[in-house]
Tab-separated table of C-alpha atoms and ligand atoms in Angstrom:
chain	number	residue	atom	x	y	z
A	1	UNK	CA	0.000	0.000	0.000
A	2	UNK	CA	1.439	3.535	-0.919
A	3	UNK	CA	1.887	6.353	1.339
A	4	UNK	CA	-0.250	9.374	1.325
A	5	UNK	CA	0.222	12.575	1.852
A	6	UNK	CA	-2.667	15.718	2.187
A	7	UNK	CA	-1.250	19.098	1.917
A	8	UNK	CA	-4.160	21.719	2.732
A	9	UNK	CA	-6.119	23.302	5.292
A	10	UNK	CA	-6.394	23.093	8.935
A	11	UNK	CA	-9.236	24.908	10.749
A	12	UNK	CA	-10.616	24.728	14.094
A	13	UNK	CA	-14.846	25.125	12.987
A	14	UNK	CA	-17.039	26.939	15.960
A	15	UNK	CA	-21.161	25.381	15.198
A	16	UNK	CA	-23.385	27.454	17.033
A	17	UNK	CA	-27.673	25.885	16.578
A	18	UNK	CA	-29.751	28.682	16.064
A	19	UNK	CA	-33.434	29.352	15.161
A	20	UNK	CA	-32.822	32.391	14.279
A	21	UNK	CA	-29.846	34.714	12.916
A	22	UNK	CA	-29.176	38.194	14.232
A	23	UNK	CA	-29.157	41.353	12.145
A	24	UNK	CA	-26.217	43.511	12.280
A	25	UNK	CA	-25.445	45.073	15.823
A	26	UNK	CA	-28.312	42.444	17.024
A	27	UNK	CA	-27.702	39.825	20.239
A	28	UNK	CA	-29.617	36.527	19.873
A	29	UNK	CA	-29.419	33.308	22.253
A	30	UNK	CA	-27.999	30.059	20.318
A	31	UNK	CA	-29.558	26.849	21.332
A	32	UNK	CA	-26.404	24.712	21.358
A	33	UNK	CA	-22.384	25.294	20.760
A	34	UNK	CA	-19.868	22.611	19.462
A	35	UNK	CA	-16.561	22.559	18.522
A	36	UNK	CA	-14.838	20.596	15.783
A	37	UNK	CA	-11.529	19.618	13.698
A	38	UNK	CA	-11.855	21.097	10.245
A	39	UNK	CA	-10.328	22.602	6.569
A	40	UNK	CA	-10.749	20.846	3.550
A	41	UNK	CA	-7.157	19.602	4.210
A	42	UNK	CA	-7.654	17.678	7.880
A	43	UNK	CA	-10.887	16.696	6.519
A	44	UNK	CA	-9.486	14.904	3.783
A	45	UNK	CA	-6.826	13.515	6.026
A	46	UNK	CA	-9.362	12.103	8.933
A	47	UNK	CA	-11.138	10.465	5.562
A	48	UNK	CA	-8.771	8.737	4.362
A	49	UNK	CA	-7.008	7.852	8.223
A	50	UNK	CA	-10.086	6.342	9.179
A	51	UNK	CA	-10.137	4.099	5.864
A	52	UNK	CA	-6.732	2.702	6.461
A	53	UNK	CA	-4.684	5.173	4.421
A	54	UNK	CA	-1.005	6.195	6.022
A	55	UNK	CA	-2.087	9.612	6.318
A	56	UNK	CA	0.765	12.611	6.755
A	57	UNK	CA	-1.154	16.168	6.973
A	58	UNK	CA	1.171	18.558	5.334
A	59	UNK	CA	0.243	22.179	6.644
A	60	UNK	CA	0.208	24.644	9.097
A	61	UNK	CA	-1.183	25.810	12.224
A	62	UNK	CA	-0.476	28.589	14.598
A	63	UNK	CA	0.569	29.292	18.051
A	64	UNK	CA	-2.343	29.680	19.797
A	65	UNK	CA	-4.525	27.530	22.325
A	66	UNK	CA	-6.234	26.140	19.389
A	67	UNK	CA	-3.635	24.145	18.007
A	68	UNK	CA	-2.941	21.937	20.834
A	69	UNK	CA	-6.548	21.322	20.833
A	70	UNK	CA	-6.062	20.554	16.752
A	71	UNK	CA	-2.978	18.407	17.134
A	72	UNK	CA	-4.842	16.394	19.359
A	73	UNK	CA	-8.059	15.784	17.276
A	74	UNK	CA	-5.735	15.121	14.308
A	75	UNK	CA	-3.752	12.968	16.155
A	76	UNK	CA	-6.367	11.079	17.979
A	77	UNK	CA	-7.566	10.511	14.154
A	78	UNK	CA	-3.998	8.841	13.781
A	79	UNK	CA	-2.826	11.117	11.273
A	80	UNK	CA	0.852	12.360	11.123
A	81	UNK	CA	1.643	15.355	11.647
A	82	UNK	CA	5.477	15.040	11.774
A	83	UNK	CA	5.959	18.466	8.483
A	84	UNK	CA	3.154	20.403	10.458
A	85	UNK	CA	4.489	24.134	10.191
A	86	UNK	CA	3.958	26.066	13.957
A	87	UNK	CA	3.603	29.577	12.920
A	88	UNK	CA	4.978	32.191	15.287
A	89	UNK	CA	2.113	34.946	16.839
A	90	UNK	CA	-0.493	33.913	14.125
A	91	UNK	CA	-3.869	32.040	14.811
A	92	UNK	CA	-4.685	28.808	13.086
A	93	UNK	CA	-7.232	28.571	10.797
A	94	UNK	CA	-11.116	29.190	12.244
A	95	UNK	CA	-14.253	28.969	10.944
A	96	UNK	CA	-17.520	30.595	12.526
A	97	UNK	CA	-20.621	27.736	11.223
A	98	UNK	CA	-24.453	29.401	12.224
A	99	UNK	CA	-26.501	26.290	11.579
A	100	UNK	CA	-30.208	27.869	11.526
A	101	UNK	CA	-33.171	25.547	10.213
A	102	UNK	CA	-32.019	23.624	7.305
A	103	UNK	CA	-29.342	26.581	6.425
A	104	UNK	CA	-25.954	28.197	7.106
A	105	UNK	CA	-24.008	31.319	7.362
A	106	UNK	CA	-19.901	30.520	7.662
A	107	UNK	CA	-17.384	33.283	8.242
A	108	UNK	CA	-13.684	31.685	7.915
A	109	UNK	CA	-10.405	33.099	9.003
A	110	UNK	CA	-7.522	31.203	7.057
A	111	UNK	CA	-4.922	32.328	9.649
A	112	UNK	CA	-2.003	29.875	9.529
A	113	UNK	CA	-3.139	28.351	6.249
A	114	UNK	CA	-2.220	31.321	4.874
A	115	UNK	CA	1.776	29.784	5.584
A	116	UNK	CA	1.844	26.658	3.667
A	117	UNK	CA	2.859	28.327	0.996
A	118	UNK	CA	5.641	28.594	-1.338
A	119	UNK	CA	8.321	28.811	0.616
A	120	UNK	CA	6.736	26.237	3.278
A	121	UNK	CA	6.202	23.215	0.683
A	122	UNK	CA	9.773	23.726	-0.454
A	123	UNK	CA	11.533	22.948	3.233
A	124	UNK	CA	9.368	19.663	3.219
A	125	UNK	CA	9.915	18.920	-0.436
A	126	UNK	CA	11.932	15.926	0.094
A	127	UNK	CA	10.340	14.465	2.516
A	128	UNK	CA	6.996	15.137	0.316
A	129	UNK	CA	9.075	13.310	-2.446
A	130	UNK	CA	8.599	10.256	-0.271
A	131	UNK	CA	5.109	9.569	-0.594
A	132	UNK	CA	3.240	7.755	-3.512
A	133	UNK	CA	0.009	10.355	-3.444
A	134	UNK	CA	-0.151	13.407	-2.815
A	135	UNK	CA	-3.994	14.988	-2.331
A	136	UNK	CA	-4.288	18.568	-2.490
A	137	UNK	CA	-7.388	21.149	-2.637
A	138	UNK	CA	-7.604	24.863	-2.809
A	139	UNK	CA	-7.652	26.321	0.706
A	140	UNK	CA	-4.065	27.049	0.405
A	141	UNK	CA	-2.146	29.428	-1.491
A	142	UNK	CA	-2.357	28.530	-5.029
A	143	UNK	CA	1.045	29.510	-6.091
A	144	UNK	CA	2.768	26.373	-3.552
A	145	UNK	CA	0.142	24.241	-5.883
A	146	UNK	CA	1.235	25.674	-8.857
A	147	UNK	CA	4.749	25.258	-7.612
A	148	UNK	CA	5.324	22.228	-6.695
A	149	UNK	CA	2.665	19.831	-8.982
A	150	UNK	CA	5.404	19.664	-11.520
A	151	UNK	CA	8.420	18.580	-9.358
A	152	UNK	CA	5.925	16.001	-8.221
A	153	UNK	CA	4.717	14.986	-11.586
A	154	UNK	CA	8.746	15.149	-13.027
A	155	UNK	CA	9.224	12.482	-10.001
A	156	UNK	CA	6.315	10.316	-11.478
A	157	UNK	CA	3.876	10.793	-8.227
A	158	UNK	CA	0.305	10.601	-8.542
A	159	UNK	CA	-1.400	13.742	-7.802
A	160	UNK	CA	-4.817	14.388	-6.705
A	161	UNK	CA	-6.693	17.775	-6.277
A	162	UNK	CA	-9.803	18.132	-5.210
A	163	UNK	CA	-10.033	21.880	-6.844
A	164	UNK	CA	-12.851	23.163	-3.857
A	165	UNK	CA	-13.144	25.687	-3.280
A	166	UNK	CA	-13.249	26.428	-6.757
A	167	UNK	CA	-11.090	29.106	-8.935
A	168	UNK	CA	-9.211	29.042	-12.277
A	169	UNK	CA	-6.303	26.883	-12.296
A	170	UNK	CA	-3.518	27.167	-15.355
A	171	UNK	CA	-4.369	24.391	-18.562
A	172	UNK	CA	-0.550	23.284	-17.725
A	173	UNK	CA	-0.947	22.480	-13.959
A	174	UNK	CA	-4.192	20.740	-14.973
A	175	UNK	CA	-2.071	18.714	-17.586
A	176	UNK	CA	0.177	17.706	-14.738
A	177	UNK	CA	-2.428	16.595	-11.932
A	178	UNK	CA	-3.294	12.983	-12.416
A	179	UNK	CA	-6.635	13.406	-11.494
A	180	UNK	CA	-9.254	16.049	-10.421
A	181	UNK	CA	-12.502	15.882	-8.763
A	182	UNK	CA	-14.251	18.792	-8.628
A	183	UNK	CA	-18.183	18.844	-8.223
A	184	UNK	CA	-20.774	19.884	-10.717
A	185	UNK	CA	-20.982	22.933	-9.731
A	186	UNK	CA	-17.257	23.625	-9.608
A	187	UNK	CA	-15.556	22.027	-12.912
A	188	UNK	CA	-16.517	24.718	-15.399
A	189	UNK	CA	-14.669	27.705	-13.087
A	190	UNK	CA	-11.792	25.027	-12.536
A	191	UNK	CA	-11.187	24.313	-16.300
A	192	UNK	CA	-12.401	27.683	-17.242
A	193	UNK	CA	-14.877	26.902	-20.341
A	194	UNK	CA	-18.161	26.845	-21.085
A	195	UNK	CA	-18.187	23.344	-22.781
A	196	UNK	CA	-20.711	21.145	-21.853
A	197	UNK	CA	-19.852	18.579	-19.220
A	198	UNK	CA	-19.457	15.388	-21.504
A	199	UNK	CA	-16.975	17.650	-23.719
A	200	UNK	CA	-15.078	18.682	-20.840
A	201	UNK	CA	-14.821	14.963	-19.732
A	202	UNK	CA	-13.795	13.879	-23.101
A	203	UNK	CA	-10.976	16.472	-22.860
A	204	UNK	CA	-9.305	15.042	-19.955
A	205	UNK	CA	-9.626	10.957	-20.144
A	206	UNK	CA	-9.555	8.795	-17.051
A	207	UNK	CA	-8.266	12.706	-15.445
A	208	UNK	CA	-11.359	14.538	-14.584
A	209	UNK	CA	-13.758	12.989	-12.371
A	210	UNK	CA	-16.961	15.245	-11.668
A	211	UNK	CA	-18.995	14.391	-8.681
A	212	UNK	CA	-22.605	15.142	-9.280
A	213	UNK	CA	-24.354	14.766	-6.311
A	214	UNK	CA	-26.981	11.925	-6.454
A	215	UNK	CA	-26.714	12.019	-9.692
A	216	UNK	CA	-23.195	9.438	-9.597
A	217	UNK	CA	-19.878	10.051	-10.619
A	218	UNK	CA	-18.821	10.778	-14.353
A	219	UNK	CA	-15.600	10.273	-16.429
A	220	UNK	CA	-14.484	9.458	-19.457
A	221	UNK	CA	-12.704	6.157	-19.841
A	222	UNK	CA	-10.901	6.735	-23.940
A	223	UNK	CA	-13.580	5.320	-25.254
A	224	UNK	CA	-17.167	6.191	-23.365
A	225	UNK	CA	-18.130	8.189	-20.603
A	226	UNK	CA	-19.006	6.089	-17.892
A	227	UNK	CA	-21.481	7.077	-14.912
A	228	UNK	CA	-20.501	5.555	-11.234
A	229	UNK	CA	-23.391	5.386	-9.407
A	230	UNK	CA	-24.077	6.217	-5.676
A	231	UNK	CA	-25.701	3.676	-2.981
A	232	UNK	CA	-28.763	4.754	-2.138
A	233	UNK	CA	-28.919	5.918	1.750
A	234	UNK	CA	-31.253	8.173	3.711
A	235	UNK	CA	-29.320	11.069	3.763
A	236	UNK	CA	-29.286	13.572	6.823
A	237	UNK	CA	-26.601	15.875	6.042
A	238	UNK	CA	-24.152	16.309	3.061
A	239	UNK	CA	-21.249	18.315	4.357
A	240	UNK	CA	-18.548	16.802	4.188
A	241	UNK	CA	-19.469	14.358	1.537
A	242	UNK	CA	-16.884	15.457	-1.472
A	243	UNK	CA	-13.898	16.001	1.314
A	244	UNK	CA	-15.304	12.162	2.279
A	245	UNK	CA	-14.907	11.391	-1.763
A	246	UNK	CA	-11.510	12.435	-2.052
A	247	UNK	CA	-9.991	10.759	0.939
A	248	UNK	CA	-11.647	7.908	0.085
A	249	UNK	CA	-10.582	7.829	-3.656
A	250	UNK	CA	-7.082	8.654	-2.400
A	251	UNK	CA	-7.201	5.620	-0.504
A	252	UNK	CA	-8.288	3.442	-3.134
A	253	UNK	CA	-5.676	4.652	-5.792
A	254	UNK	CA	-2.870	4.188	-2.653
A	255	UNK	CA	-3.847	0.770	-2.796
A	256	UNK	CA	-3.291	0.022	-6.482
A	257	UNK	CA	-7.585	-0.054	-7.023
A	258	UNK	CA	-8.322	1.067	-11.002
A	259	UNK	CA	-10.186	3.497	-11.575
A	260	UNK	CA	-13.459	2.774	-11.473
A	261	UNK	CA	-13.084	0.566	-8.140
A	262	UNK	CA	-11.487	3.639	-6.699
A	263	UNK	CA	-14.873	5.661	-7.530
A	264	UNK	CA	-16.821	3.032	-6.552
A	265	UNK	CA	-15.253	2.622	-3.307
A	266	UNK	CA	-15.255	6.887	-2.868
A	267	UNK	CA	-19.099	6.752	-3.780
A	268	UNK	CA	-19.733	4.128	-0.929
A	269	UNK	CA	-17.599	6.098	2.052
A	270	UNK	CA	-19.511	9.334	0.455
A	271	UNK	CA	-22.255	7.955	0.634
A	272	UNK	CA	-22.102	6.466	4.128
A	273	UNK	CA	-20.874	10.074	4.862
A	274	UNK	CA	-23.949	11.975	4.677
A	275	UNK	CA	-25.994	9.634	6.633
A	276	UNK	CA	-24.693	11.501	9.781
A	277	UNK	CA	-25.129	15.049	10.755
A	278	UNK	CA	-21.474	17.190	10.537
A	279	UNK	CA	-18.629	16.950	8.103
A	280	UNK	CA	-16.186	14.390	9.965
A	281	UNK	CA	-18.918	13.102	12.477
A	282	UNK	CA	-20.044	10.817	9.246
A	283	UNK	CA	-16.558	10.295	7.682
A	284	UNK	CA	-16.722	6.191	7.757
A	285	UNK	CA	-14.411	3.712	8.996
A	286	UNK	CA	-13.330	0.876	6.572
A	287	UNK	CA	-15.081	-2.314	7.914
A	288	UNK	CA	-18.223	-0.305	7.090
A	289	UNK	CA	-17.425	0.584	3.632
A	290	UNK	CA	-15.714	-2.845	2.928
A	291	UNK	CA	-19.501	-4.321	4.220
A	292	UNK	CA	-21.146	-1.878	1.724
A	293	UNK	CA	-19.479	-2.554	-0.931
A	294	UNK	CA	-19.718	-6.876	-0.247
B	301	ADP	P1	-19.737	18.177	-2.733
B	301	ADP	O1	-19.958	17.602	-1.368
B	301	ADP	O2	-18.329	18.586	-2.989
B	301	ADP	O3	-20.737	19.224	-3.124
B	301	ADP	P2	-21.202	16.104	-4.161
B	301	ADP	O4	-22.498	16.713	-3.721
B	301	ADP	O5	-21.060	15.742	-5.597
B	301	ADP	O6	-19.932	16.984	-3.783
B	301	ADP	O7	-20.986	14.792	-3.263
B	301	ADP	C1	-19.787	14.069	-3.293
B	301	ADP	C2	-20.098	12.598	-3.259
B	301	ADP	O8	-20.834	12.297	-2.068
B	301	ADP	C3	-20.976	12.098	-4.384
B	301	ADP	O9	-20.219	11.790	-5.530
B	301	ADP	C4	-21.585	10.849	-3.765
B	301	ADP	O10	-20.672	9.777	-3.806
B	301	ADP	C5	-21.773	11.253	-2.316
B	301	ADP	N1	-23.116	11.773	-2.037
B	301	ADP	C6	-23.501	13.070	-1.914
B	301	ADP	N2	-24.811	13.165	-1.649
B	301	ADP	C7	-25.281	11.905	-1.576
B	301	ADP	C8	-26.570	11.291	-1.314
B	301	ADP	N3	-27.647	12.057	-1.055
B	301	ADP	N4	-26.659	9.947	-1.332
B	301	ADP	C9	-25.577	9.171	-1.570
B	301	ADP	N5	-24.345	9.668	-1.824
B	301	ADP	C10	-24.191	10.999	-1.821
C-alpha cells in the first residue's frame, strides 16, 4: 500500500444551533455550541485515516490555544503530523458555522493556512518526495500548488486535487495533476470553459472525475463516458461528503484499485458520509465501507 500525503487546510470550525440569525449590531441566544476539527485539508486527512490510508497532513497551524486542541483531534484521528508548520504569533485557521433551520451562514479566518505556501512546501519537499500520493485542494495558497505539482509529476507521483473551493487553475498544472474531482458545480470555473460537461470529460480521459451529487460520478474512460453510481442511503446531512470522496478515492488509488473501483469505493464512504449530521462526524471507517461494498 502507498503512502499518502494531504497538503491543505487546517481549521478549528465553531457550530453554534440557532433558530434564528441576528441582524447587524443584534444579540440573539444560540440553542447549542460545538466545537470541531476542520479545513478541507484535515478533513481529507481524517477520511482517508479512518479508511486505512497512512495519512501525513502537510500544513500549518499557529501558536495559539487552538492548536494543541487541533494536534490532538488530528492525532487522535492517527494522522501524522510530523511536516506540520507552527507559525509564530499567528492564529490557526477558524471557521464561525451558524446552523439555523435547514441553512448556514460561515465566516472563515484562514490564519495559519495562509503559511503553507511557497516557501513552506519547499523545506518539506523531500520528505513530500517520499510519498506515492499526494492529495491537495484549494484552501491554500495557489502559487505552492502551482509550484510544486510539476516537481511532483517530473518524479512520477500521482497527484490528486480536489479543486474546492473552486477558482481558475492554469491548462498546464491541470495537464500535470493525475486526477481532479471537482463537483458539478465547480468544474466549469476550474477548467475555465463553457463546454458542456461530456466535452469537458472527453478532454481530460480517465483525469477529470466530476462528482454530481446523487446524480453518480462521471468520467471518461478513452472510449465512453461512464457514470458511477451512488448507494442509495437516507441522507441527513451532506457536508462533508466530497472532502469524504476524495480521501476515500485517495485511498483506493494508494492501494493500487483502477479506476473505477477507486470511484466506486469513494461513492460508498460518500455515501455512508452523509448519513450523519457534521462533516467528519459521518466520515466512515473501513469495515463499514468494505460491508457496503460486499
Ligand atoms: P460536494 O460535497 O463537494 O458538493 P457532491 O455533492 O457531488 O460533492 O458529493 C460528493 C459525493 O458524495 C458524491 O459523488 C456521492 O458519492 C456522495 N453523495 C452526496 N450526496 C449523496 C446522497 N444524497 N446519497 C448518496 N451519496 C451521496
Amino acid at each position: 500500500m502507498g503512502k499518502i500525503a494531504v497538503v491543505g487546510s487546517i481549521n478549528i470550525d465553531y457550530f453554534i444551533e440557532t433558530d434564528r440569525l441576528p441582524k447587524l449590531g443584534e444579540t440573539v441566544l444560540g440553542k447549542s455550541f460545538f466545537i470541531s476539527l476542520g479545513g478541507k485539508g484535515a478533513n481529507q486527512a481524517v477520511a482517508a485515516s479512518r479508511l486505512g490510508g497512512e495519512v501525513s497532513l502537510f500544513g500549518s497551524i499557529g501558536d495559539d490555544e487552538n492548536s494543541k486542541v487541533l494536534k490532538e483531534k488530528m492525532e487522535k484521528e492517527e494522522v501524522d503530523l510530523s511536516y506540520i508548520h507552527t507559525v509564530k504569533d499567528t492564529p490557526s485557521g477558524a471557521a464561525f458555522i451558524e446552523l439555523c433551520n435547514s441553512d448556514n451562514r460561515i465566516l472563515v479566518v484562514p490564519g495559519a493556512n495562509k503559511n503553507t505556501d511557497v516557501s513552506y512546501i519547499n523545506r518539506v519537499v523531500s520528505e513530500l518526495l517520499s510519498y506515492d500520493v499526494t492529495l491537495f485542494q484549494l484552501e491554500t495558497p495557489i502559487e505552492m500548488i502551482e509550484h510544486i505539482v510539476p516537481i511532483l509529476y517530473d518524479h512520477g507521483k500521482t497527484i490528486i486535487l480536489n479543486p474546492a473551493p473552486a477558482r481558475k487553475m492554469k491548462t498546464e498544472i491541470i495537464e500535470k495533476i493525475t486526477y481532479l474531482t471537482p463537483n458539478e458545480h465547480e468544474f466549469e470555473m476550474v477548467l475555465n470553459s463553457k463546454d458542456q460537461m461530456v466535452d469537458c470529460l472527453r478532454k481530460y480521459p480517465n483525469k477529470l472525475i466530476i462528482t454530481c451529487g446523487t446524480k453518480g460520478v462521471a468520467y471518461f474512460n478513452g472510449e465512453k463516458c461512464i457514470n458511477v453510481p451512488v448507494v442509495k442511503v437516507e441522507a441527513v446531512d451532506t457536508t462533508g461528503a466530497g472532502d469524504t470522496f476524495s480521501g476515500a478515492f485517495a485511498v483506493a488509488i494508494s492501494e493500487g484499485k483502477n479506476l473505477f473501483d477507486s470511484i466506486q469505493f469513494g461513492n460508498a464512504a460518500a455515501g455512508l458520509s452523509v448519513t450523519k449530521k457534521g462533516a467528519q462526524a459521518g466520515m466512515p471507517y473501513r469495515k463499514e465501507v468494505d460491508s457496503l461494498m460486499k
